Short mmCIF file of C-alpha atoms in Angstrom, two decimals:
data_model
loop_
_atom_site.label_atom_id
_atom_site.label_comp_id
_atom_site.label_asym_id
_atom_site.label_seq_id
_atom_site.Cartn_x
_atom_site.Cartn_y
_atom_site.Cartn_z
CA MET A 1113 8.88 -2.24 22.52
CA ILE A 1114 11.91 -1.13 23.08
CA VAL A 1115 13.74 1.50 22.00
CA GLY A 1116 17.04 3.08 22.23
CA LYS A 1117 17.52 6.62 22.33
CA ASP A 1118 20.84 8.02 20.84
CA LYS A 1119 22.24 4.32 21.93
CA ILE A 1120 24.04 3.66 18.99
CA THR A 1121 27.75 5.28 18.56
CA LYS A 1122 29.84 6.44 15.59
CA GLU A 1123 32.37 3.85 15.72
CA MET A 1124 29.96 1.31 16.08
CA LEU A 1125 28.61 3.65 12.38
CA GLN A 1126 31.43 3.29 10.77
CA ASP A 1127 31.94 -0.27 11.48
CA TRP A 1128 28.55 -1.47 10.31
CA GLN A 1129 29.58 0.22 6.40
CA GLN A 1130 33.33 -1.08 6.73
CA TYR A 1131 32.36 -4.16 6.90
CA TRP A 1132 29.40 -4.34 4.11
CA GLU A 1133 32.08 -2.25 1.87
CA GLU A 1134 34.20 -5.53 2.79
CA ASN A 1135 31.70 -7.99 2.08
CA GLU A 1136 29.56 -6.50 -0.21
CA ASN A 1137 30.81 -9.24 -3.10
CA ASN A 1138 28.57 -11.94 -0.26
CA SER A 1139 25.49 -9.99 -0.75
CA HIS A 1140 21.86 -11.32 -1.66
CA MET A 1141 18.44 -10.25 -3.01
CA LEU A 1142 15.60 -11.01 -0.69
CA GLY A 1143 12.19 -10.48 -2.42
CA GLY A 1144 12.53 -10.08 -5.53
CA TYR A 1145 13.98 -6.22 -5.20
CA ILE A 1146 12.95 -5.31 -2.25
CA ALA A 1147 16.69 -5.23 -0.39
CA LYS A 1148 19.93 -6.14 -0.52
CA ARG A 1149 21.57 -7.60 2.96
CA ILE A 1150 24.71 -8.86 4.08
CA ILE A 1151 25.06 -11.64 6.53
CA ILE A 1152 26.81 -10.35 9.61
CA GLU A 1153 29.06 -12.97 10.68
CA ASP A 1154 31.73 -12.08 12.75
CA GLY A 1155 34.27 -8.69 14.09
CA LYS A 1156 33.59 -5.52 15.14
CA ALA A 1157 30.18 -5.42 13.29
CA LEU A 1158 28.46 -8.09 15.38
CA GLU A 1159 30.59 -7.55 18.96
CA HIS A 1160 28.47 -3.78 18.26
CA VAL A 1161 24.97 -5.87 17.51
CA LYS A 1162 25.92 -8.14 21.22
CA THR A 1163 26.37 -5.39 23.50
CA ILE A 1164 22.83 -4.00 22.49
CA ILE A 1165 20.62 -7.25 22.44
CA GLY A 1166 22.77 -6.85 25.82
CA TYR A 1167 21.40 -4.19 27.14
CA HIS A 1168 18.53 -5.88 27.75
CA PHE A 1169 18.64 -8.94 28.32
CA ASN A 1170 20.99 -11.75 29.81
CA ASN A 1171 21.10 -14.45 27.93
CA PHE A 1172 19.73 -14.47 24.00
CA LYS A 1173 21.13 -16.39 20.74
CA LEU A 1174 21.25 -14.59 17.94
CA HIS A 1175 19.09 -15.95 14.22
CA PHE A 1176 20.44 -13.56 12.09
CA ALA A 1177 21.82 -10.20 12.10
CA GLY A 1178 22.04 -8.62 8.49
CA HIS A 1179 23.13 -5.33 7.17
CA GLN A 1180 20.52 -4.51 4.30
CA ARG A 1181 19.80 -1.75 1.82
CA GLN A 1182 16.36 -1.94 0.70
CA TYR A 1183 14.79 0.08 -2.22
CA ASP A 1184 10.79 -0.92 -1.77
CA ALA A 1185 8.54 -0.42 1.11
CA HIS A 1186 7.01 -3.88 2.75
CA SER A 1187 3.45 -4.13 2.89
CA LEU A 1188 2.26 -6.07 6.36
CA HIS A 1189 3.94 -9.44 7.56
CA MET A 1190 5.51 -11.45 10.86
CA ASP A 1191 9.08 -12.24 11.43
CA GLU A 1192 9.23 -15.77 10.15
CA PRO A 1193 12.06 -16.62 13.03
CA GLY A 1194 8.79 -16.25 15.25
CA THR A 1195 6.92 -18.91 13.33
CA ASP A 1196 6.15 -21.75 16.10
CA ARG A 1197 8.59 -20.59 18.10
CA LYS A 1198 8.84 -21.87 21.85
CA ASN A 1199 11.63 -18.87 23.20
CA MET A 1200 10.30 -15.43 22.88
CA THR A 1201 12.13 -14.09 19.94
CA TYR A 1202 12.30 -10.56 18.29
CA THR A 1203 13.69 -8.02 16.08
CA LEU A 1204 16.03 -5.83 16.54
CA LEU A 1205 16.34 -2.58 14.61
CA VAL A 1206 18.98 -0.09 13.36
CA PRO A 1207 18.68 2.61 10.58
CA LEU A 1208 21.48 3.73 9.23
CA SER A 1209 19.80 6.10 7.35
CA HIS A 1210 18.62 9.26 9.22
CA ASP A 1211 14.89 10.44 7.69
CA LYS A 1212 12.16 10.83 10.54
CA ARG A 1213 9.45 10.16 7.96
CA ILE A 1214 10.78 7.26 7.42
CA LYS A 1215 9.46 5.09 9.01
CA THR A 1216 8.65 0.64 10.84
CA VAL A 1217 4.65 0.94 11.69
CA ILE A 1218 4.29 -1.53 14.67
CA PHE A 1219 0.52 -3.49 15.78
CA ASN A 1220 -0.21 -4.99 18.68
CA GLU A 1221 -1.63 -8.30 16.86
CA PRO A 1222 0.82 -10.98 16.28
CA ALA A 1223 1.00 -14.49 13.57
CA ASN A 1224 1.89 -16.80 13.78
CA THR A 1225 3.87 -17.26 9.60
CA ASN A 1226 2.51 -15.12 6.85
CA LYS A 1227 0.76 -16.67 5.67
CA GLU A 1228 -2.00 -16.27 8.47
CA ILE A 1229 -1.69 -12.57 7.60
CA GLN A 1230 -2.08 -12.86 4.03
CA ASN A 1231 -5.03 -15.45 5.09
CA ARG A 1232 -6.54 -12.71 7.23
CA ILE A 1233 -6.62 -10.69 3.83
CA ILE A 1234 -8.49 -12.21 1.84
CA GLU A 1235 -11.19 -13.18 4.50
CA TYR A 1236 -10.93 -9.02 4.78
CA GLY A 1237 -11.66 -9.10 1.07
CA LYS A 1238 -14.41 -10.79 1.56
CA THR A 1239 -16.54 -8.25 4.00
CA ILE A 1240 -19.65 -6.11 3.73
CA SER A 1241 -19.40 -3.39 5.57
CA PRO A 1242 -15.67 -2.18 7.31
CA LEU A 1243 -14.41 -3.58 10.24
CA PRO A 1244 -14.47 -1.10 13.33
CA VAL A 1245 -11.51 1.58 12.90
CA LYS A 1246 -8.48 0.43 15.82
CA SER A 1247 -6.06 3.09 14.46
CA ASN A 1248 -5.87 5.77 11.37
CA VAL A 1249 -2.28 5.21 9.72
CA GLY A 1250 -3.51 3.09 6.68
CA GLU A 1251 -3.77 6.45 4.08
CA THR A 1252 -1.39 8.69 6.22
CA GLU A 1253 2.46 5.72 6.52
CA LEU A 1254 0.43 2.68 4.80
CA ALA A 1255 -0.89 3.37 1.44
CA HIS A 1256 0.56 0.95 -0.03
CA THR A 1257 -0.84 -1.73 1.32
CA SER A 1258 -4.26 -4.23 1.25
CA LYS A 1259 -7.18 -1.85 0.97
CA HIS A 1260 -10.46 -2.76 0.30
CA TRP A 1261 -11.71 -3.42 -2.76
CA GLN A 1262 -15.44 -2.23 -1.85
CA HIS A 1263 -15.71 -0.48 0.58
CA GLY A 1264 -12.69 0.98 0.48
CA GLN A 1265 -11.07 0.38 3.82
CA TYR A 1266 -7.58 -0.07 4.96
CA PHE A 1267 -6.62 -3.14 6.42
CA ALA A 1268 -3.55 -1.94 8.85
CA ASP A 1269 -6.35 0.78 9.96
CA THR A 1270 -8.19 -2.45 12.13
CA LEU A 1271 -5.40 -3.70 13.50
CA GLU A 1272 -4.66 -1.85 17.22
CA LEU A 1273 -1.22 0.01 16.96
CA LYS A 1274 0.95 -0.40 18.88
CA GLY A 1275 3.66 2.25 17.83
CA ILE A 1276 5.35 3.90 14.97
CA PHE A 1277 9.43 3.86 15.01
CA GLU A 1278 11.64 7.25 13.73
CA TYR A 1279 13.66 6.84 11.10
CA ASN A 1280 17.00 8.77 13.73
CA VAL A 1281 20.72 7.69 13.27
CA GLY A 1282 21.46 7.10 17.02
CA ASP A 1283 18.35 5.41 18.09
CA TYR A 1284 16.55 1.53 18.03
CA VAL A 1285 14.03 -0.12 18.78
CA ILE A 1286 13.71 -4.01 19.49
CA PHE A 1287 9.80 -5.65 18.92
CA ASP A 1288 8.28 -9.09 18.60
CA THR A 1289 8.89 -11.20 15.66
CA ASN A 1290 5.61 -11.47 15.67
CA LEU A 1291 3.09 -8.56 15.36
CA ILE A 1292 2.44 -7.80 12.31
CA HIS A 1293 4.39 -4.85 10.90
CA SER A 1294 5.78 -2.29 7.98
CA SER A 1295 8.22 0.34 6.54
CA ASN A 1296 5.71 2.77 6.69
CA ASN A 1297 5.20 4.23 2.05
CA TRP A 1298 8.51 5.41 2.53
CA LYS A 1299 9.35 5.58 -1.25
CA ASN A 1300 6.28 8.02 -1.53
CA ILE A 1301 8.32 11.29 -0.88
CA ASP A 1302 10.03 13.06 -3.22
CA ASP A 1303 13.21 12.69 -1.78
CA TRP A 1304 13.43 8.90 -1.45
CA LYS A 1305 11.85 7.89 -4.97
CA ASP A 1306 15.49 7.58 -6.17
CA LYS A 1307 17.38 5.57 -2.71
CA HIS A 1308 17.46 3.33 -0.92
CA LYS A 1309 17.04 3.53 3.02
CA GLU A 1310 19.84 1.08 4.98
CA ILE A 1311 19.38 -1.15 8.52
CA ILE A 1312 20.77 -3.26 10.59
CA GLN A 1313 18.16 -6.04 12.08
CA VAL A 1314 18.38 -8.48 13.60
CA HIS A 1315 16.28 -11.87 15.06
CA PHE A 1316 17.03 -13.03 18.31
CA LYS A 1317 15.76 -15.42 20.84
CA ASP A 1318 15.52 -14.77 24.82
CA VAL A 1319 16.99 -17.82 25.88
CA ASP A 1320 15.30 -17.88 29.95
CA THR A 1321 11.46 -17.05 27.90
CA LEU A 1322 9.38 -19.83 27.46
CA ILE A 1323 6.33 -19.37 25.28
#
């Protein structure tokens, strides 16, 4: 997990917003009404993405770069460009909304597919007693995610925490696509109930690092 502090310039922010305004008609919805996304395909908006990744990786290949307006909180998931990978794959997330109460919670628990995560949650639902607690963010950050129907423990609290990234404009985070992660329950914050959050999200592979 790499966190870049105060690396995002005003020019980057302006160019990404301009790209959105010029290409919004090409946007598509994700997961029903979870998010609206445009693919960043060219121009300065794409060059900025490559610049950020280039701070940390010498030889990489983009899977995709997107500008997203998100209308609901994601559940626990992995990013599927990492499924059956042969090289290390990463997610770059750049917040365009500034509020440290909005967070991405990342666990030190990998998965190859989202179906694998779903199956783990189903098997967890069959347990009789709570499992050993490895983190304590279920109630505080992830109350929108899976909770045991009987004993009330959050599945998230059985996972080892890698880190929590707070949305501060100017910063970014890069992490392994296959680590289980989720946005926090930001829609539960009163002044965000009727708003969307905005991010740049990128998936790429490190050409130099084989699995």
